[in-house]
Amino acid sequence: MKIILVGASGTIGQAIEQELKERHEIIRVGRSSGDQQADITDPASIRHLFEQVGPFDALISAAGKVHFGALAEMGEAEFAVGLKDKLMGQVNLVLIGREFANDGASFTLTSGVLSHDPIRYGASASMVNGAIDSFVRSAALELPRGMRINSVSPTVVEEALPGYGPYFRGYKAVPAADAALAYAKSTEGAQTGQTYRVW
Amino acid sequence: MKIILVGASGTIGQAIEQELKERHEIIRVGRSSGDQQADITDPASIRHLFEQVGPFDALISAAGKVHFGALAEMGEAEFAVGLKDKLMGQVNLVLIGREFANDGASFTLTSGVLSHDPIRYGASASMVNGAIDSFVRSAALELPRGMRINSVSPTVVEEALPGYGPYFRGYKAVPAADAALAYAKSTEGAQTGQTYRVW
């Protein structure tokens, strides 16, 4: 399969590449690194990416920023970051990418454990993750030409504990390689409308 | 209690008023009707509402629009409607309202069954409903001064079947009065961070 991997340079992105590269052609996409560059907050940049890459069999997104911060200090502007980047950035990869996708192509987006198991400073992440999982469930009903869509909802990964550990005390971290398996299941399997919880 | 009811003129809003009016002071808010008018897509309008009403003990929102339509015909602009209105409109009622709320005040937002049980044409509704339920779960951790927050997730209500029935074939509708009970549980109870499913 020809697989577009958005967020390839991230901790989870690298693990996904490791899991899939022996079996598939991987187009690595990053904001400023990789085989192709794209800014997922800019629909024109997303469209340019697909025009460069051409028809594809799978898209995996392990990208997207949210604002982490105390709710007391968050207003509409702080929530807008995650809505524009991790939520609509990933959703626009689907809305624009479907035009370029081969029949039966799959889309796999990234949400996260905070939709169900929240932490301090995570209100925007929770909101966005919940939105992604529910979008995937619904979009699966209407994608054309046998296309599929799922999300992967990882908990904090072991490799991120040096930075994120203090926010996730008591959470059992998983190796990024375990999260990568869920992306493989989504991409190489047959299910659609699912959220694979890696927690 | 002094309760601000946003969306008071709607089908569910009217049922909420019926359920609560014997026991509480209800400030009915609508876009163009009610005791006070507010446009929840406009933060300045929301702030003006709270300045007019003053301190309050509970806010209930049964308001918020999303775009219903075929996913094939939806792009970023169609998703933006629900993100600005039903999602951030309701979230801004909390973010701005917390400044005016009494100690121990409660916020109750409205999501809906489509987050978990999707239909054709409902991709934006699913996304927004999932976002609201997860936001509520997380915001409950950080609201100050004993404030609480919950969401009510109704299925289609019987009173709406003339318009919405064709989209919800096979869904067991509930009377709006049953949905109203969940708003009373949220407002008059003690729980926080919950989503009350009326389905």
Coordinates of C-alpha atoms in Angstrom, one line a residue:
Chain A
M1 CA 0.0 0.0 0.0
K2 CA 1.0 3.6 -0.5
I3 CA 0.5 5.2 2.9
I4 CA 0.7 8.9 3.7
L5 CA 1.9 9.3 7.3
V6 CA 1.3 12.8 8.7
G7 CA 3.2 13.6 11.8
A8 CA 6.0 11.1 10.9
S9 CA 8.7 12.8 12.9
G10 CA 6.8 12.6 16.2
T11 CA 7.2 9.9 18.9
I12 CA 4.2 7.9 17.7
G13 CA 4.8 8.7 14.1
Q14 CA 8.2 7.2 14.2
A15 CA 6.9 4.0 15.8
I16 CA 4.2 3.8 13.1
E17 CA 6.8 4.1 10.4
Q18 CA 8.8 1.3 12.1
E19 CA 5.7 -0.9 12.2
L20 CA 4.7 -0.4 8.6
K21 CA 7.7 0.3 6.5
E22 CA 8.7 -3.3 5.8
R23 CA 5.4 -4.0 4.2
H24 CA 4.4 -0.7 2.6
E25 CA 5.5 2.5 0.9
I26 CA 5.4 5.3 3.4
I27 CA 5.2 8.9 2.5
R28 CA 6.5 10.8 5.6
V29 CA 4.9 14.2 6.1
G30 CA 5.9 16.8 8.6
R31 CA 5.5 20.5 9.2
S32 CA 9.1 21.1 8.3
S33 CA 10.6 17.6 7.9
G34 CA 9.9 14.3 6.0
D35 CA 9.3 13.5 2.3
Q36 CA 6.6 16.1 2.0
Q37 CA 5.8 19.2 4.1
A38 CA 2.3 20.3 5.1
D39 CA 0.6 22.6 7.6
I40 CA -2.6 20.8 8.6
T41 CA -4.1 24.1 9.8
D42 CA -4.0 25.4 6.2
P43 CA -6.4 23.7 3.8
A44 CA -4.4 25.0 0.9
S45 CA -1.3 23.3 2.2
I46 CA -3.2 20.0 2.7
R47 CA -4.5 20.2 -0.9
H48 CA -1.0 20.9 -2.2
L49 CA 0.2 17.8 -0.3
F50 CA -2.3 15.5 -1.9
E51 CA -1.6 17.0 -5.4
Q52 CA 2.1 16.3 -4.9
V53 CA 1.6 12.7 -3.6
G54 CA -1.2 11.6 -5.9
P55 CA -3.6 8.7 -5.3
F56 CA -3.0 6.8 -2.1
D57 CA -4.3 3.7 -0.2
A58 CA -4.1 4.9 3.3
L59 CA -3.6 8.1 5.3
I60 CA -2.5 8.0 8.9
S61 CA -2.4 11.2 11.0
A62 CA -0.5 11.3 14.2
A63 CA -0.4 15.1 14.2
G64 CA -2.2 17.9 15.9
K65 CA -1.6 20.5 18.6
V66 CA -3.9 21.6 21.4
H67 CA -3.4 24.2 24.1
F68 CA -2.5 22.7 27.5
G69 CA -3.2 25.0 30.4
A70 CA -5.2 25.8 33.5
L71 CA -8.9 26.1 32.7
A72 CA -9.0 29.3 34.8
E73 CA -6.7 30.9 32.2
M74 CA -8.4 29.5 29.1
G75 CA -10.9 31.4 27.0
E76 CA -12.2 30.9 23.5
A77 CA -8.8 31.7 21.9
E78 CA -7.1 28.8 23.8
F79 CA -9.8 26.3 22.8
A80 CA -9.5 27.6 19.2
V81 CA -6.0 26.3 18.9
G82 CA -7.0 22.6 19.3
L83 CA -10.2 23.1 17.2
K84 CA -8.2 24.4 14.3
D85 CA -5.1 22.1 14.6
K86 CA -5.7 18.7 16.1
L87 CA -9.5 18.6 15.3
M88 CA -10.1 20.3 12.0
G89 CA -6.5 19.8 10.8
Q90 CA -7.1 16.0 10.9
V91 CA -10.7 16.3 9.7
N92 CA -9.6 18.4 6.7
L93 CA -7.1 15.6 5.9
V94 CA -10.2 13.4 5.4
L95 CA -12.4 16.0 3.7
I96 CA -9.8 17.0 1.2
G97 CA -8.0 13.7 1.0
R98 CA -11.1 11.7 0.0
E99 CA -10.9 13.4 -3.4
F100 CA -7.5 11.9 -4.0
A101 CA -7.9 8.5 -2.2
N102 CA -8.1 5.2 -4.1
D103 CA -11.2 3.1 -3.7
G104 CA -11.2 1.3 -0.4
A105 CA -8.6 3.7 1.1
S106 CA -8.5 4.1 4.9
F107 CA -8.1 7.1 7.1
T108 CA -6.7 6.8 10.6
L109 CA -6.8 9.8 13.0
T110 CA -5.4 10.3 16.4
S111 CA -7.5 11.2 19.5
G112 CA -6.4 10.2 23.0
V113 CA -7.3 8.9 26.5
L114 CA -8.2 12.3 27.8
S115 CA -11.6 12.2 26.2
H116 CA -12.6 9.7 28.9
D117 CA -10.0 10.0 31.6
P118 CA -9.3 13.7 32.1
I119 CA -6.4 15.5 33.8
R120 CA -5.8 19.1 35.0
Y121 CA -4.8 21.4 32.1
G122 CA -6.4 19.0 29.6
A123 CA -9.8 20.6 28.9
S124 CA -9.0 21.4 25.3
A125 CA -7.4 18.0 24.7
S126 CA -10.4 16.2 26.1
M127 CA -12.8 18.2 24.0
V128 CA -10.9 17.6 20.8
N129 CA -10.3 13.9 21.4
G130 CA -14.0 13.4 22.1
A131 CA -14.9 15.2 18.9
I132 CA -12.5 13.1 16.8
D133 CA -13.8 9.8 18.1
S134 CA -17.4 10.8 17.4
F135 CA -16.6 12.3 14.0
V136 CA -15.0 9.0 12.9
R137 CA -17.9 7.0 14.1
S138 CA -20.3 9.1 12.0
A139 CA -18.1 9.8 8.9
A140 CA -17.7 6.0 8.5
L141 CA -21.4 5.8 7.5
E142 CA -21.0 8.2 4.6
L143 CA -17.5 7.9 3.1
P144 CA -17.8 6.8 -0.6
R145 CA -16.1 4.1 -2.7
G146 CA -15.5 1.7 0.2
M147 CA -13.3 4.1 2.1
R148 CA -12.8 3.4 5.8
I149 CA -12.1 5.6 8.8
N150 CA -11.0 4.9 12.4
S151 CA -9.2 6.7 15.2
V152 CA -6.5 5.6 17.6
S153 CA -6.8 6.8 21.2
P154 CA -3.5 6.3 22.9
T155 CA -2.7 7.0 26.5
V156 CA 0.6 8.7 27.4
V157 CA 3.5 6.8 25.7
E158 CA 6.6 5.8 27.6
E159 CA 8.8 7.8 25.4
A160 CA 6.9 11.0 26.3
L161 CA 7.1 10.6 30.0
P162 CA 10.2 12.9 30.5
G163 CA 8.0 15.8 29.3
Y164 CA 4.4 14.7 30.1
G165 CA 4.9 12.4 33.1
P166 CA 4.0 15.1 35.7
Y167 CA 0.6 15.6 34.1
F168 CA -0.2 11.9 33.9
R169 CA 0.7 10.6 37.4
G170 CA -0.8 7.2 37.9
Y171 CA -1.5 6.6 34.2
K172 CA 0.1 3.4 32.9
A173 CA 2.2 4.5 30.0
V174 CA 2.4 2.3 26.9
P175 CA 5.4 1.9 24.5
A176 CA 4.9 3.9 21.3
A177 CA 5.3 0.6 19.5
D178 CA 2.1 -0.7 21.2
A179 CA 0.2 2.4 19.9
A180 CA 1.7 1.8 16.5
L181 CA 0.0 -1.6 16.4
A182 CA -3.4 0.0 16.5
Y183 CA -2.6 2.1 13.5
A184 CA -1.6 -1.0 11.7
K185 CA -4.9 -2.7 12.7
S186 CA -6.8 0.2 11.3
T187 CA -4.8 0.5 8.1
E188 CA -4.3 -3.2 7.3
G189 CA -7.6 -4.5 8.8
A190 CA -11.1 -4.2 7.5
Q191 CA -13.0 -2.4 10.3
T192 CA -14.5 1.1 10.0
G193 CA -16.0 3.7 12.4
Q194 CA -13.9 2.3 15.3
T195 CA -11.8 3.9 18.0
Y196 CA -8.9 1.7 19.0
R197 CA -8.1 2.5 22.7
V198 CA -4.5 1.9 23.6
W199 CA -5.1 2.2 27.4
Chain B
M1 CA -32.4 28.8 42.8
K2 CA -32.0 31.4 40.2
I3 CA -31.6 29.5 37.0
I4 CA -30.7 30.9 33.6
L5 CA -32.3 28.7 30.8
V6 CA -30.7 29.3 27.4
G7 CA -32.8 28.0 24.6
A8 CA -36.0 28.3 26.6
S9 CA -38.3 28.5 23.6
G10 CA -37.2 25.2 22.1
T11 CA -39.0 21.9 22.5
I12 CA -36.6 20.7 25.2
G13 CA -36.3 24.2 26.7
Q14 CA -40.0 24.4 27.2
A15 CA -40.1 21.0 28.9
I16 CA -37.2 22.1 31.2
E17 CA -39.1 25.2 32.2
Q18 CA -42.2 23.1 33.0
E19 CA -40.1 20.7 35.2
L20 CA -38.3 23.5 37.1
K21 CA -40.5 26.5 37.3
E22 CA -42.5 25.5 40.4
R23 CA -39.4 25.2 42.5
H24 CA -37.1 27.9 41.0
E25 CA -36.8 31.3 39.5
I26 CA -36.2 30.8 35.7
I27 CA -34.6 33.4 33.5
R28 CA -35.7 32.4 30.0
V29 CA -33.1 33.3 27.3
G30 CA -33.6 33.1 23.6
R31 CA -32.1 34.5 20.4
S32 CA -35.1 36.7 20.0
S33 CA -37.6 35.7 22.6
G34 CA -37.7 35.2 26.4
D35 CA -36.9 37.4 29.4
Q36 CA -33.4 38.1 28.0
Q37 CA -32.0 37.8 24.4
A38 CA -28.5 36.5 23.6
D39 CA -26.7 35.2 20.6
I40 CA -24.4 32.4 21.9
T41 CA -22.1 32.6 18.9
D42 CA -21.2 36.1 20.1
P43 CA -19.1 36.3 23.3
A44 CA -20.0 40.0 23.7
S45 CA -23.7 39.0 23.6
I46 CA -23.1 36.3 26.2
R47 CA -21.2 38.7 28.5
H48 CA -24.0 41.3 28.2
L49 CA -26.5 38.6 29.2
F50 CA -24.7 37.8 32.4
E51 CA -24.2 41.5 33.2
Q52 CA -28.0 41.9 32.8
V53 CA -28.9 38.9 34.9
G54 CA -26.3 39.2 37.6
P55 CA -25.3 36.4 40.0
F56 CA -27.0 33.0 39.4
D57 CA -27.1 29.5 40.8
A58 CA -27.5 27.4 37.7
L59 CA -27.2 27.8 34.0
I60 CA -28.9 25.3 31.6
S61 CA -28.2 25.4 27.9
A62 CA -30.6 23.7 25.6
A63 CA -29.4 25.7 22.6
G64 CA -27.0 25.3 19.7
K65 CA -27.2 24.7 15.9
V66 CA -25.2 22.4 13.8
H67 CA -25.2 21.9 10.0
F68 CA -27.1 18.7 9.0
G69 CA -26.2 17.5 5.5
A70 CA -24.6 14.8 3.4
L71 CA -20.9 14.4 4.3
A72 CA -20.1 14.4 0.5
E73 CA -21.3 18.0 0.4
M74 CA -19.6 19.1 3.6
G75 CA -16.3 20.9 3.9
E76 CA -14.7 22.9 6.6
A77 CA -17.3 25.7 6.4
E78 CA -20.2 23.4 7.2
F79 CA -18.3 21.9 10.2
A80 CA -17.5 25.4 11.4
V81 CA -21.2 26.2 12.0
G82 CA -21.5 23.6 14.8
L83 CA -18.1 24.3 16.3
K84 CA -19.0 28.0 16.6
D85 CA -22.7 27.6 17.7
K86 CA -23.5 24.4 19.6
L87 CA -20.0 23.7 20.8
M88 CA -18.2 27.0 21.5
G89 CA -21.5 28.8 22.1
Q90 CA -22.3 26.5 25.0
V91 CA -18.6 26.3 26.1
N92 CA -18.5 30.2 26.1
L93 CA -21.6 30.2 28.4
V94 CA -19.4 28.4 30.9
L95 CA -16.1 30.2 30.3
I96 CA -17.8 33.6 30.6
G97 CA -20.5 32.6 33.0
R98 CA -18.2 31.3 35.7
E99 CA -17.2 34.9 36.4
F100 CA -20.8 35.7 37.4
A101 CA -21.8 32.4 38.9
N102 CA -22.4 32.0 42.6
D103 CA -20.3 29.5 44.7
G104 CA -21.5 26.0 44.0
A105 CA -23.4 27.0 40.8
S106 CA -24.0 24.3 38.2
F107 CA -23.7 24.4 34.4
T108 CA -25.7 21.9 32.3
L109 CA -25.0 21.7 28.5
T110 CA -26.7 19.7 25.8
S111 CA -25.1 17.1 23.6
G112 CA -27.0 14.2 22.0
V113 CA -27.2 10.6 21.1
L114 CA -25.4 11.0 17.7
S115 CA -22.0 11.1 19.4
H116 CA -22.4 7.3 19.9
D117 CA -25.2 6.2 17.6
P118 CA -24.6 8.1 14.3
I119 CA -27.0 8.7 11.4
R120 CA -26.5 9.9 7.8
Y121 CA -26.2 13.7 7.6
G122 CA -25.1 13.8 11.2
A123 CA -21.3 14.0 11.0
S124 CA -21.1 17.5 12.4
A125 CA -23.7 16.8 15.2
S126 CA -21.7 13.7 16.1
M127 CA -18.5 15.6 16.3
V128 CA -19.9 18.4 18.4
N129 CA -21.8 16.1 20.8
G130 CA -18.7 14.1 21.5
A131 CA -16.7 17.3 22.1
I132 CA -19.3 18.5 24.6
D133 CA -19.4 15.3 26.6
S134 CA -15.6 15.1 26.9
F135 CA -15.3 18.9 27.7
V136 CA -17.7 18.5 30.5
R137 CA -15.8 15.5 31.9
S138 CA -12.6 17.5 32.0
A139 CA -13.9 21.0 33.0
A140 CA -15.5 19.5 36.1
L141 CA -11.9 18.9 37.4
E142 CA -11.0 22.5 37.3
L143 CA -14.1 24.7 37.9
P144 CA -13.5 26.9 40.9
R145 CA -15.6 27.6 44.1
G146 CA -17.5 24.2 44.1
M147 CA -19.0 24.8 40.7
R148 CA -20.3 21.7 38.8
I149 CA -20.8 20.9 35.2
N150 CA -22.7 18.1 33.4
S151 CA -24.2 17.4 30.0
V152 CA -27.5 15.9 28.9
S153 CA -27.4 13.7 25.9
P154 CA -30.9 13.2 24.6
T155 CA -32.1 11.0 21.7
V156 CA -34.7 12.4 19.4
V157 CA -37.7 13.7 21.3
E158 CA -41.2 12.7 20.4
E159 CA -42.3 16.3 19.8
A160 CA -39.6 16.6 17.1
L161 CA -40.6 13.5 15.2
P162 CA -42.7 15.4 12.6
G163 CA -39.5 17.1 11.4
Y164 CA -36.7 14.8 12.4
G165 CA -38.4 11.4 12.3
P166 CA -37.1 10.5 8.8
Y167 CA -33.5 10.9 9.9
F168 CA -34.0 8.8 13.1
R169 CA -35.9 5.7 11.8
G170 CA -35.7 3.0 14.4
Y171 CA -34.7 5.3 17.2
K172 CA -37.0 5.1 20.2
A173 CA -38.0 8.7 20.8
V174 CA -38.5 10.0 24.3
P175 CA -40.9 12.6 25.5
A176 CA -39.2 16.0 26.0
A177 CA -40.4 15.8 29.6
D178 CA -38.2 12.8 30.2
A179 CA -35.2 14.7 28.8
A180 CA -36.1 17.5 31.2
L181 CA -35.7 15.2 34.2
A182 CA -32.0 14.8 33.3
Y183 CA -31.6 18.6 33.4
A184 CA -33.3 18.7 36.8
K185 CA -31.0 15.9 38.1
S186 CA -27.9 17.8 36.9
T187 CA -29.2 21.1 38.3
E188 CA -30.7 20.0 41.6
G189 CA -28.4 17.1 42.3
A190 CA -24.8 17.0 43.4
Q191 CA -22.9 15.2 40.6
T192 CA -20.3 16.7 38.3
G193 CA -18.5 15.7 35.2
Q194 CA -21.4 13.5 34.1
T195 CA -23.2 12.9 30.9
Y196 CA -26.8 12.0 31.4
R197 CA -27.9 9.8 28.5
V198 CA -31.6 10.0 27.8
W199 CA -31.6 7.0 25.4

